[in-house]
Coordinates of C-alpha atoms in Angstrom, one line a residue:
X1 CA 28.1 6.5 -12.4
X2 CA 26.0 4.5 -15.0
X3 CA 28.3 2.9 -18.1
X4 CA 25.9 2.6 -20.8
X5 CA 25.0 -1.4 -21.9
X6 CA 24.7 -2.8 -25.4
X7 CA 20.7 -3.5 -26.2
X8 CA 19.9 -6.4 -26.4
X9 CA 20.6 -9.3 -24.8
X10 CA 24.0 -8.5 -23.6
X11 CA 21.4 -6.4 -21.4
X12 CA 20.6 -8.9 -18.7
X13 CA 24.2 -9.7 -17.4
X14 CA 25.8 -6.5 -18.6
X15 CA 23.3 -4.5 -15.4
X16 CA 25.2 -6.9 -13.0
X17 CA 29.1 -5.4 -13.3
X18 CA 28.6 -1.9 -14.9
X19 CA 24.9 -0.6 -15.0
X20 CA 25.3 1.3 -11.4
X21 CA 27.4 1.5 -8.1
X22 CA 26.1 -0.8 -6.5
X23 CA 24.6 0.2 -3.1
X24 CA 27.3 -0.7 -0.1
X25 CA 26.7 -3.2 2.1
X26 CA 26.7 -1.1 5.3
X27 CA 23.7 0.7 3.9
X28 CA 21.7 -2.4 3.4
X29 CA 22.5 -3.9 6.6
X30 CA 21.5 -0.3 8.4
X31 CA 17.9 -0.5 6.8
X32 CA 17.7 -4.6 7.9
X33 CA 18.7 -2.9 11.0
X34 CA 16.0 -0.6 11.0
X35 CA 13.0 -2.9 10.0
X36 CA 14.2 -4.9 13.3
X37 CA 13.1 -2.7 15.4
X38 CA 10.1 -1.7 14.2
X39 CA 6.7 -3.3 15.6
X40 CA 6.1 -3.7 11.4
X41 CA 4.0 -6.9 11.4
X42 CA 1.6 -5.2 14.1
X43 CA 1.3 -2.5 11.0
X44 CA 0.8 -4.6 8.7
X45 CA -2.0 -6.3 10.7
X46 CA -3.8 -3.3 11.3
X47 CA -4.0 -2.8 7.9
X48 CA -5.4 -5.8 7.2
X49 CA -7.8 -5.3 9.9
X50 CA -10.2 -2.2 8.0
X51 CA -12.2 -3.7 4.7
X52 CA -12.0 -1.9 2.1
X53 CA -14.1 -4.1 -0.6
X54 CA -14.4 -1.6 -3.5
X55 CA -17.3 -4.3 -5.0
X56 CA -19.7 -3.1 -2.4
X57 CA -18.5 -0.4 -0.6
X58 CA -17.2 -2.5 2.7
X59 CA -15.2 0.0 5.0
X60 CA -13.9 1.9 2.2
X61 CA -14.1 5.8 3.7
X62 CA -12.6 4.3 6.9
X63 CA -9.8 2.8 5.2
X64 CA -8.8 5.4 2.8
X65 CA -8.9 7.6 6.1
X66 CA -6.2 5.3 7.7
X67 CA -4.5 5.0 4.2
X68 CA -3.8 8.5 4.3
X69 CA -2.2 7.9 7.6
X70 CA 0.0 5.7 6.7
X71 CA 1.1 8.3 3.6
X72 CA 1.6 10.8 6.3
X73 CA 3.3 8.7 8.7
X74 CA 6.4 7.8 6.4
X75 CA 7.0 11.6 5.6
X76 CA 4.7 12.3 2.6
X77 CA 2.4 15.3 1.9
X78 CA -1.2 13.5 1.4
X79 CA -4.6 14.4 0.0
X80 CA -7.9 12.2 -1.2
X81 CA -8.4 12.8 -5.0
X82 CA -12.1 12.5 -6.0
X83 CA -12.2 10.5 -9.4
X84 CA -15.9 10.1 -9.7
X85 CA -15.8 7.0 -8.2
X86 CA -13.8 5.4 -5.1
X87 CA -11.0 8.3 -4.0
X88 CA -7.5 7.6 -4.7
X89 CA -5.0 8.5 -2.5
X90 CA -1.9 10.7 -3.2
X91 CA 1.6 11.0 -1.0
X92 CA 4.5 13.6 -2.2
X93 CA 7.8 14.2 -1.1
X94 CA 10.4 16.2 -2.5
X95 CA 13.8 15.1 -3.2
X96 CA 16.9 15.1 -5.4
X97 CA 17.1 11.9 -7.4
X98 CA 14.4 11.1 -10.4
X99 CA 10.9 11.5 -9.8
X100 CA 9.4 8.3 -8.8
X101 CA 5.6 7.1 -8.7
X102 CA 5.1 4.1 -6.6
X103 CA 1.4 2.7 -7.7
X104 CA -0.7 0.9 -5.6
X105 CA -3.9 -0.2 -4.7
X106 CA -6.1 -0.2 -1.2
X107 CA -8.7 -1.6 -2.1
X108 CA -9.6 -5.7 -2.0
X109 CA -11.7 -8.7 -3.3
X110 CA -14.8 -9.9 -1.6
X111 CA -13.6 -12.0 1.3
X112 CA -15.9 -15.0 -0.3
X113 CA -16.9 -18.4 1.3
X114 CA -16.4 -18.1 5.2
X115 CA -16.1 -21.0 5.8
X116 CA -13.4 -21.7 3.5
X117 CA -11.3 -19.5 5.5
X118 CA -8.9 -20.8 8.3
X119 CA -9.9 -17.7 10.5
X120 CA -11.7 -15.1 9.7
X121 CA -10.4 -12.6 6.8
X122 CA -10.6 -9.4 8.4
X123 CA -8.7 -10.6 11.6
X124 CA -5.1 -10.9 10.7
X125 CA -3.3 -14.0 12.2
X126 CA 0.4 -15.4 12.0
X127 CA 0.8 -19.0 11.0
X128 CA 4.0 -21.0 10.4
X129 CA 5.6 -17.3 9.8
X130 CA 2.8 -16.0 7.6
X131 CA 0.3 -13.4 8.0
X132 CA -3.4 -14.2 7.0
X133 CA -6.1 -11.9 5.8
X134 CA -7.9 -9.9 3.1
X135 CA -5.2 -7.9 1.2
X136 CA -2.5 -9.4 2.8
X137 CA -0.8 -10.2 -0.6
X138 CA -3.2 -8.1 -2.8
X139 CA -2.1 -5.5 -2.3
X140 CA -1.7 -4.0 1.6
X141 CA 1.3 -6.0 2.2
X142 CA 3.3 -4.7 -0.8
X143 CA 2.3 -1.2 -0.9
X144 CA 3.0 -1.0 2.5
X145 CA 6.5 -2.3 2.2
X146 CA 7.2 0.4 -0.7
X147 CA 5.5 3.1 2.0
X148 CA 7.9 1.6 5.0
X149 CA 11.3 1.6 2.9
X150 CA 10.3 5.6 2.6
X151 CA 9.8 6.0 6.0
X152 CA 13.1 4.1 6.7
X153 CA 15.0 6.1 4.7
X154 CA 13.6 9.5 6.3
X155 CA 14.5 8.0 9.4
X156 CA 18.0 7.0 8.5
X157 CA 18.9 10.1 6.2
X158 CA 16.5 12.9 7.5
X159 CA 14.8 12.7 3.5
X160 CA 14.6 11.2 0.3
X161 CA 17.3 10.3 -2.7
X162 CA 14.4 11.1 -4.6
X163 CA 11.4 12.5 -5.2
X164 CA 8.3 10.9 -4.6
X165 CA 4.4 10.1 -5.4
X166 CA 2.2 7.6 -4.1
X167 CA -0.7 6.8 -5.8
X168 CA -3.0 4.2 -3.9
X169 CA -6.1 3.4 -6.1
X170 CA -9.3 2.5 -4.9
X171 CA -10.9 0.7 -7.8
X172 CA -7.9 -1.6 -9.2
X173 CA -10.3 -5.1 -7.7
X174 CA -13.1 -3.7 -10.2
X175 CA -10.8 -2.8 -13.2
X176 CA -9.8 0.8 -12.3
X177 CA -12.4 2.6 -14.2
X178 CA -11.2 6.1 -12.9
X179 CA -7.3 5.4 -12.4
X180 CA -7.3 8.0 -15.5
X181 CA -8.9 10.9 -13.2
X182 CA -6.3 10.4 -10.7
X183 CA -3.3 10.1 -12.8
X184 CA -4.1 13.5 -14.1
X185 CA -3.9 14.9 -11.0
X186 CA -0.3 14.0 -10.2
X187 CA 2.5 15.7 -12.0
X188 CA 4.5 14.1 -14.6
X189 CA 7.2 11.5 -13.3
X190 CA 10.5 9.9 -14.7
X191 CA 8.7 6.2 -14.1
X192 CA 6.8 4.2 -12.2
X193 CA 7.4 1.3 -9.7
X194 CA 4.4 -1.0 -8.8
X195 CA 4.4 -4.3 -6.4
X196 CA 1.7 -6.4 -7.4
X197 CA 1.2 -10.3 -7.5
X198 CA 3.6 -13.2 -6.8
X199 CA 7.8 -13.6 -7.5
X200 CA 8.2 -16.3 -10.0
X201 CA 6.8 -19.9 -9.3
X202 CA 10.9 -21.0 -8.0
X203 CA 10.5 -18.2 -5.0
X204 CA 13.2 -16.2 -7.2
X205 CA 12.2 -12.3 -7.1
X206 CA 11.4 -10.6 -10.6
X207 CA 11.6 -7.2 -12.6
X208 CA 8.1 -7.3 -14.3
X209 CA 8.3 -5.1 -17.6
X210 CA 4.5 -5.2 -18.9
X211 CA 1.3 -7.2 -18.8
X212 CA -1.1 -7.9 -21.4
X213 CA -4.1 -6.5 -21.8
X214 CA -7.7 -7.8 -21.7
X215 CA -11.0 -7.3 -23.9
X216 CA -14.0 -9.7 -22.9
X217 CA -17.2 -10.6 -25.0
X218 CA -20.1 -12.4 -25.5
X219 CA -21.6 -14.0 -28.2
X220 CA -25.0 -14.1 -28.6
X221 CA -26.9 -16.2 -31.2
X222 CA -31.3 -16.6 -31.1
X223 CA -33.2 -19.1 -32.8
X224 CA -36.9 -19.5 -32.0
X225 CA -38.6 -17.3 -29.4
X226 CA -38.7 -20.6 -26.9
X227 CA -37.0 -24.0 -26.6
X228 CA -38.9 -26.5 -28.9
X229 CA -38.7 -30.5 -28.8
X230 CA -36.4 -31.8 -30.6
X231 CA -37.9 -34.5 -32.1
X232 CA -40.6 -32.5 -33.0
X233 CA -38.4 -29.9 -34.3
X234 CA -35.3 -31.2 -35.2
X235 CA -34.2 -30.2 -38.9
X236 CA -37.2 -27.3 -39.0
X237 CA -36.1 -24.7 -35.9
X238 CA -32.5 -23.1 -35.9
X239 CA -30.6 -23.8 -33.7
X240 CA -28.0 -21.2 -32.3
X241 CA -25.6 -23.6 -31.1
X242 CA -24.6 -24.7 -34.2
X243 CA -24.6 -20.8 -35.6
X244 CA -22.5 -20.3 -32.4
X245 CA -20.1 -23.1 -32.7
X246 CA -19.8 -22.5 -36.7
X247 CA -18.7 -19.2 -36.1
X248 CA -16.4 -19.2 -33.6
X249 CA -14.7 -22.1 -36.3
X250 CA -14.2 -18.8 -38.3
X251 CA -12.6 -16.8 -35.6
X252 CA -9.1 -19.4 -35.0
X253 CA -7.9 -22.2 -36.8
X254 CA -6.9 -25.3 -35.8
X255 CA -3.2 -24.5 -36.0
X256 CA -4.4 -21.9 -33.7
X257 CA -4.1 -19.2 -35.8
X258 CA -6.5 -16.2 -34.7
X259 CA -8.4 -15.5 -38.2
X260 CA -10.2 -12.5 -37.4
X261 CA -9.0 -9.4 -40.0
X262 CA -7.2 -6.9 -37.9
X263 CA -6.8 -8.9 -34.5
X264 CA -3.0 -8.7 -34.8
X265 CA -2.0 -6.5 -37.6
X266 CA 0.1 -3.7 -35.6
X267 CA 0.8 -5.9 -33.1
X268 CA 4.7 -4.9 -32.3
X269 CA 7.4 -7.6 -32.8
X270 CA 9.5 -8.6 -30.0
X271 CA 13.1 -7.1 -29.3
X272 CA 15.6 -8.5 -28.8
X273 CA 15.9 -8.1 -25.1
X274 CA 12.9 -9.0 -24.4
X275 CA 13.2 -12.6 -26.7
X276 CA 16.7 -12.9 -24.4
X277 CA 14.6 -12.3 -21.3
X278 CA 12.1 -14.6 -22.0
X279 CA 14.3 -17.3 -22.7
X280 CA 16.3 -16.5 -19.3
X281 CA 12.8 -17.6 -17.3
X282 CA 13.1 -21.0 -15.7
X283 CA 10.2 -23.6 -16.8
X284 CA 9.8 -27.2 -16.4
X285 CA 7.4 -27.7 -19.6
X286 CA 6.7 -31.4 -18.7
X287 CA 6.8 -31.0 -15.3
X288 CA 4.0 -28.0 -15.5
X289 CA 1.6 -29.8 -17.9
X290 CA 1.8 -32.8 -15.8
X291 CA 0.7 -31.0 -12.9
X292 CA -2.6 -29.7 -14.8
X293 CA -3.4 -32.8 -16.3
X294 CA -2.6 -31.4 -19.8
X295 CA -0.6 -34.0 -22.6
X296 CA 0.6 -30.5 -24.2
X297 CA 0.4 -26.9 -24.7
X298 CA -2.2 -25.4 -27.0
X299 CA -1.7 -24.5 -30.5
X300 CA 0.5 -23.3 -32.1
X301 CA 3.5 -25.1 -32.2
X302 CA 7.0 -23.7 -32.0
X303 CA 6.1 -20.8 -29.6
X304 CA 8.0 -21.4 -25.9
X305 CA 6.2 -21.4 -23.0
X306 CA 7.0 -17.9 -21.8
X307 CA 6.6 -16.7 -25.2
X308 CA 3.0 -17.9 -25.3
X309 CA 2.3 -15.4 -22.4
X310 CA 3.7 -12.4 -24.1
X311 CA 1.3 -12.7 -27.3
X312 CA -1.8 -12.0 -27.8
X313 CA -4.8 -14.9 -27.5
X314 CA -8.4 -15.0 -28.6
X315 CA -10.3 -17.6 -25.5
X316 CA -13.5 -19.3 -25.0
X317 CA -14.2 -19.4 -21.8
X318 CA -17.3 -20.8 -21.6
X319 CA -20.2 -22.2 -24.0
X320 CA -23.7 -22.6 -22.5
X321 CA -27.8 -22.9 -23.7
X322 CA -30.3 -21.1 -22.0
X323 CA -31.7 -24.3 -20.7
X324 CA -31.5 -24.3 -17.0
X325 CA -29.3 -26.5 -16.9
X326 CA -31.0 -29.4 -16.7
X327 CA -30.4 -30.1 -20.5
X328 CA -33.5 -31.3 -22.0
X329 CA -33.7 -32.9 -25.3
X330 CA -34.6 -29.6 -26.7
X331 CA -33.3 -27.3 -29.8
X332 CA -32.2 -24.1 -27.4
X333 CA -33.5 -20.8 -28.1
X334 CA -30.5 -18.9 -27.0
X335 CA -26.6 -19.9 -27.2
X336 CA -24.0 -18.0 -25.5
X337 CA -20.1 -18.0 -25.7
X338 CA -18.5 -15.9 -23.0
X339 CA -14.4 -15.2 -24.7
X340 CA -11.5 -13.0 -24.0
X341 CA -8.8 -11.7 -25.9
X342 CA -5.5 -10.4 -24.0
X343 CA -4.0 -7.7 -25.6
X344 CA 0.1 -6.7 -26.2
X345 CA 1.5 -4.2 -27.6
X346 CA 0.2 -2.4 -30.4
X347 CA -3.2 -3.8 -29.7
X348 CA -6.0 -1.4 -28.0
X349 CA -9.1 -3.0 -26.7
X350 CA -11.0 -0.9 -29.2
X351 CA -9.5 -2.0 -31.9
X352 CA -9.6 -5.6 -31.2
X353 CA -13.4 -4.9 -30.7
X354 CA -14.1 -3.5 -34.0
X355 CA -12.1 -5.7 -35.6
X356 CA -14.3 -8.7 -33.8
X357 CA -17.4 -7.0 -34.4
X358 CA -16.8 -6.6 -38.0
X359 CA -15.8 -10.6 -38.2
X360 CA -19.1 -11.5 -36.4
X361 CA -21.1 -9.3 -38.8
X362 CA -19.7 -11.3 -42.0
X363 CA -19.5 -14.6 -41.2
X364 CA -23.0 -14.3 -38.6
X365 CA -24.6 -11.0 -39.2
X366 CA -27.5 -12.2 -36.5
X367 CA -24.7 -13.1 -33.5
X368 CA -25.1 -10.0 -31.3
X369 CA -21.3 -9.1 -30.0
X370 CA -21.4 -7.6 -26.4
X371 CA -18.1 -6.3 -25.5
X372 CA -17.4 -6.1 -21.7
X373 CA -14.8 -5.3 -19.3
X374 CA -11.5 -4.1 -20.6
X375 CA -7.9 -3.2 -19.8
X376 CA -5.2 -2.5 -22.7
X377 CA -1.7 -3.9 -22.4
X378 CA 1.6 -2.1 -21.2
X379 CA 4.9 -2.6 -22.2
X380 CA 8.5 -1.3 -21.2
X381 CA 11.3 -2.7 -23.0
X382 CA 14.1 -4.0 -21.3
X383 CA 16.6 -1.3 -23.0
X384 CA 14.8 1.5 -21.4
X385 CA 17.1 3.3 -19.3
X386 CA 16.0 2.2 -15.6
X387 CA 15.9 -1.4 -16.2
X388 CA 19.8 -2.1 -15.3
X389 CA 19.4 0.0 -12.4
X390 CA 16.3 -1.3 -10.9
X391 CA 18.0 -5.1 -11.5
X392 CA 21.3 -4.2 -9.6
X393 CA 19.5 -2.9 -6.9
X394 CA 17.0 -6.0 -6.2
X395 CA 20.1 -7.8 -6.8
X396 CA 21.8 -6.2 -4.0
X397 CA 19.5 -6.5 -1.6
X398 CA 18.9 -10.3 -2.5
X399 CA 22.1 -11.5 -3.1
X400 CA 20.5 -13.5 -6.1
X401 CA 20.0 -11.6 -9.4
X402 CA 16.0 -11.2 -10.0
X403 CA 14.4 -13.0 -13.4
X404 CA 13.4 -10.0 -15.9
X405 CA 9.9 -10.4 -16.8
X406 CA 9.0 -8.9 -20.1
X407 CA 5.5 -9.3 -19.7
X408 CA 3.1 -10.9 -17.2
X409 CA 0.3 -13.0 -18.9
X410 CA -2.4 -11.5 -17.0
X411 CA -3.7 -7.7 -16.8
X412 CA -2.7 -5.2 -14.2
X413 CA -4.3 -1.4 -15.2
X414 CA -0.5 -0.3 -16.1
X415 CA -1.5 1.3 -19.0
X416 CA -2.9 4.2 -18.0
X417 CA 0.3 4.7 -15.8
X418 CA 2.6 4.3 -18.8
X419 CA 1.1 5.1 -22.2
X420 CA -1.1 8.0 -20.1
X421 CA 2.3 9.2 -18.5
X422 CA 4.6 8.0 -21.5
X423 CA 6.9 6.5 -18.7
X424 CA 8.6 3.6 -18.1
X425 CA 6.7 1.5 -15.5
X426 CA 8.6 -1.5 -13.4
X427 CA 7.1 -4.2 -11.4
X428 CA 8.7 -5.1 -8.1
X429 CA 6.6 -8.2 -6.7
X430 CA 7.3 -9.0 -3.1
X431 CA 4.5 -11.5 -2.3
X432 CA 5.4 -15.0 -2.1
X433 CA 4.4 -17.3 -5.5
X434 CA 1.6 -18.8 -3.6
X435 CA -0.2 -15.9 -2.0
X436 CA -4.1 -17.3 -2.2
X437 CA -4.7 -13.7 -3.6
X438 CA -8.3 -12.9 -4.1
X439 CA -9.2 -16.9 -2.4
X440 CA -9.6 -17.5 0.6
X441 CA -6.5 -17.9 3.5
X442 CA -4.7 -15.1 1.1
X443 CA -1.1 -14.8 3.0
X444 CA 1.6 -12.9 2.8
X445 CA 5.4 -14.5 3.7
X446 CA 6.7 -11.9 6.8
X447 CA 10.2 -12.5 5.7
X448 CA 9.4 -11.7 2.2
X449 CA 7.4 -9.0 3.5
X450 CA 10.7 -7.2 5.7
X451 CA 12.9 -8.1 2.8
X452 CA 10.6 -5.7 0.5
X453 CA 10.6 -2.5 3.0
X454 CA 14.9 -3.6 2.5
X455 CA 14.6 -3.8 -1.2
X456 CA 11.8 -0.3 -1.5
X457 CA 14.6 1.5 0.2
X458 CA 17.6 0.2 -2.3
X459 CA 15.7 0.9 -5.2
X460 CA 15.5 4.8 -4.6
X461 CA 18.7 4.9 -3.5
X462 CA 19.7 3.1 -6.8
X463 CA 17.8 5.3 -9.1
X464 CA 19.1 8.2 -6.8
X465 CA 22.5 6.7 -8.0
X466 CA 21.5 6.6 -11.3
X467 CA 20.8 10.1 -11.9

């Protein structure tokens, strides 16, 4: 039976005595039981074993082929849905509980350097009790942990506490440009559970609520038609460096203060649940800097460091001449700033492009703006009715209550999942914090591994629970 909690702060220890019945001991050590005696890493390996490099087409038809396999070997209904691009892949299963969409993704980065890999990346081995390989961590391993506590509890119980889709992406590594397609083709759920990326930096698990979005641009300024001496010159030709640099002065100041009209204006204030939950998350400020060489955190002051990563940023990433390189004593022709913004709620990436383009066109009406890839930001607030329950049920499987993450600093393609289901989505990471994923000797922890299938399973019976 759930007993409603307070919002608000009172939130994150309130879950832990009254949110949900907590699932019984006997039942948890019956599914341990079960992963036992299954031949579950040899699964996993196989898996690992088929590319499936969306980038350039590497051994994707043969691994969605065994993908659906797997979807039909833990008791779903499954089908390839055509998108226009990669297929997805879609598993159903009826039950009683809430309708559940797990979200994952089949697909994987290019294996990169080979020689910067221990052994090779499509040839699984275990080391020191991790398993090497492509997609180990990103995002094999974790989807198939969700797909084995299914399969555990058809074995167990003869179904499911509750009814079920699996959507496996096949585009997430190139910015799911036709997740959209798919998610119309699956009927509307109560909410969505994805395993993606690392636990915390400590090794403690995590409930991840949102992640920020992402809109990336170039700036593009032109002087002469050709580098020119610049002694010659110097004080006659433009140069678009100094347009470049005196523009991008516009854009932030030094407080660090985004100044471009419109960035931020409907960008939502945090709750109060989610402030609490940020200042739950463990950091060693000093001890973090230290470690990347930094004296302290970027502007502006009086934000904490979790904080920081759950509002939006305007980045350079780079700032380059067309000169080859070899940096002559020229007066460029071309200058180029390659920046990001990530997004949170209440920002689109549209919006923040217009609002970019428009600043570029007052202050330096001949900088050409080039938006690129995109991705806009998801949020679920801790008050939202599954949160307690999803908690208490990582909880009970760990023995250690999870961290609640209001929002990751980087960009997952939740979005279209929750704003294009208007549904709460959860993340449920099961990968170890230091995973290599998408460099090489990615890895995936076995014991973290069999202790997701465990934790899969607890959460449906939880939300089961809930209902």
């Amino acid at each position: 039976m759930t007993v409603p909690c307070e919002a608000g702060a009172g939130l994150l220890n309130c879950y832990r005595f009254h949110s949900v019945q907590s699932v019984g001991g006997s039942v948890i050590k019956q599914l341990r039981d079960w992963v036992d005696a299954q031949d579950l890493d040899g699964e996993l390996a196989d898996w690992i074993s088929r590319p499936s490099v969306s980038r350039t087409g590497e051994g994707m038809a043969e691994a969605a082929a065994h993908g659906l396999r797997l979807l039909r070997a833990s008791g779903l209904q499954a089908r390839e849905v055509e998108t226009g691009g990669w297929p997805a892949l879609v598993g159903t299963a009826d039950g009683a509980g809430p309708h559940v969409l797990i979200y994952g993704h089949y697909d994987v980065q290019p294996a990169g350097p080979l020689e910067l890999w221990t052994t090779p990346p499509f040839v699984p081995s275990i080391r020191n009790g991790r398993m090497y390989g492509r997609g180990t961590g990103d995002n094999k391993g974790q989807h198939l942990a969700q797909l084995l506590g299914l399969r555990a509890l058809r074995d167990l119980t003869g179904g499911f506490p509750c009814r079920v889709t699996v959507l496996l992406d096949g585009e997430e590594e190139i910015g799911s440009p036709n997740l959209a397609a798919a998610v119309r083709q699956v009927e509307q759920p109560d909410l969505v559970i994805w395993s993606d990326g690392p636990v915390h930096e400590s090794g403690r698990a995590c409930v991840v609520l949102g992640v920020r979005g992402i809109l990336m641009f170039e700036l593009r300024a032109r002087g002469a038609n050709r580098p020119l001496h610049s002694g010659n010159w110097g004080g006659v030709a433009p140069n678009p460096a100094w347009a470049l640099v005196q523009l991008l002065a516009t854009m932030r100041s030094a407080d660090g203060t985004v100044t471009v009209s419109g960035f931020a204006d409907d960008v939502a204030p945090l709750t109060d649940g989610q402030r609490a939950a940020l200042e739950d998350l463990p950091v060693d400020v000093a001890g973090t800097l230290e470690a990347i060489g930094a004296a302290g955190m970027e502007p502006p002051a009086g934000l904490g460091f979790h904080e920081r990563l759950a509002t939006p940023t305007l980045t350079v990433n780079s700032l380059s001449c067309e000169d080859a390189g070899d940096h002559r004593a020229v007066i460029p022709d071309v200058a180029v700033a390659r920046c990001e913004a990530r997004l949170v709620g209440g920002q689109t990436p549209d919006q923040v492009a217009d609002a970019i383009r428009r600043h570029v066109a007052r202050f330096a009406p001949d900088v050409e703006f080039l938006p690129g890839a995109a991705m806009a930001p998801s949020t679920t607030l801790p008050e939202t009715p599954y949160t307690a329950t999803i908690l208490q049920a990582v909880e009970d499987e760990l023995g250690q209550r999870p961290l609640l993450v209001p929002s990751l600093g980087g960009s997952l393609p939740m979005a279209v999942l929750s704003d294009g289901l208007s549904c709460p989505c959860y993340g449920v990471p099961l990968a170890n914090a230091d995973e290599a994923n998408h460099a090489p000797d990615e890895n995936l922890d076995l014991d973290r591994f069999r202790r997701g299938i465990v934790a899969a399973a607890t959460i449906q019976l939880a939300l089961a629970a809930h209902s």
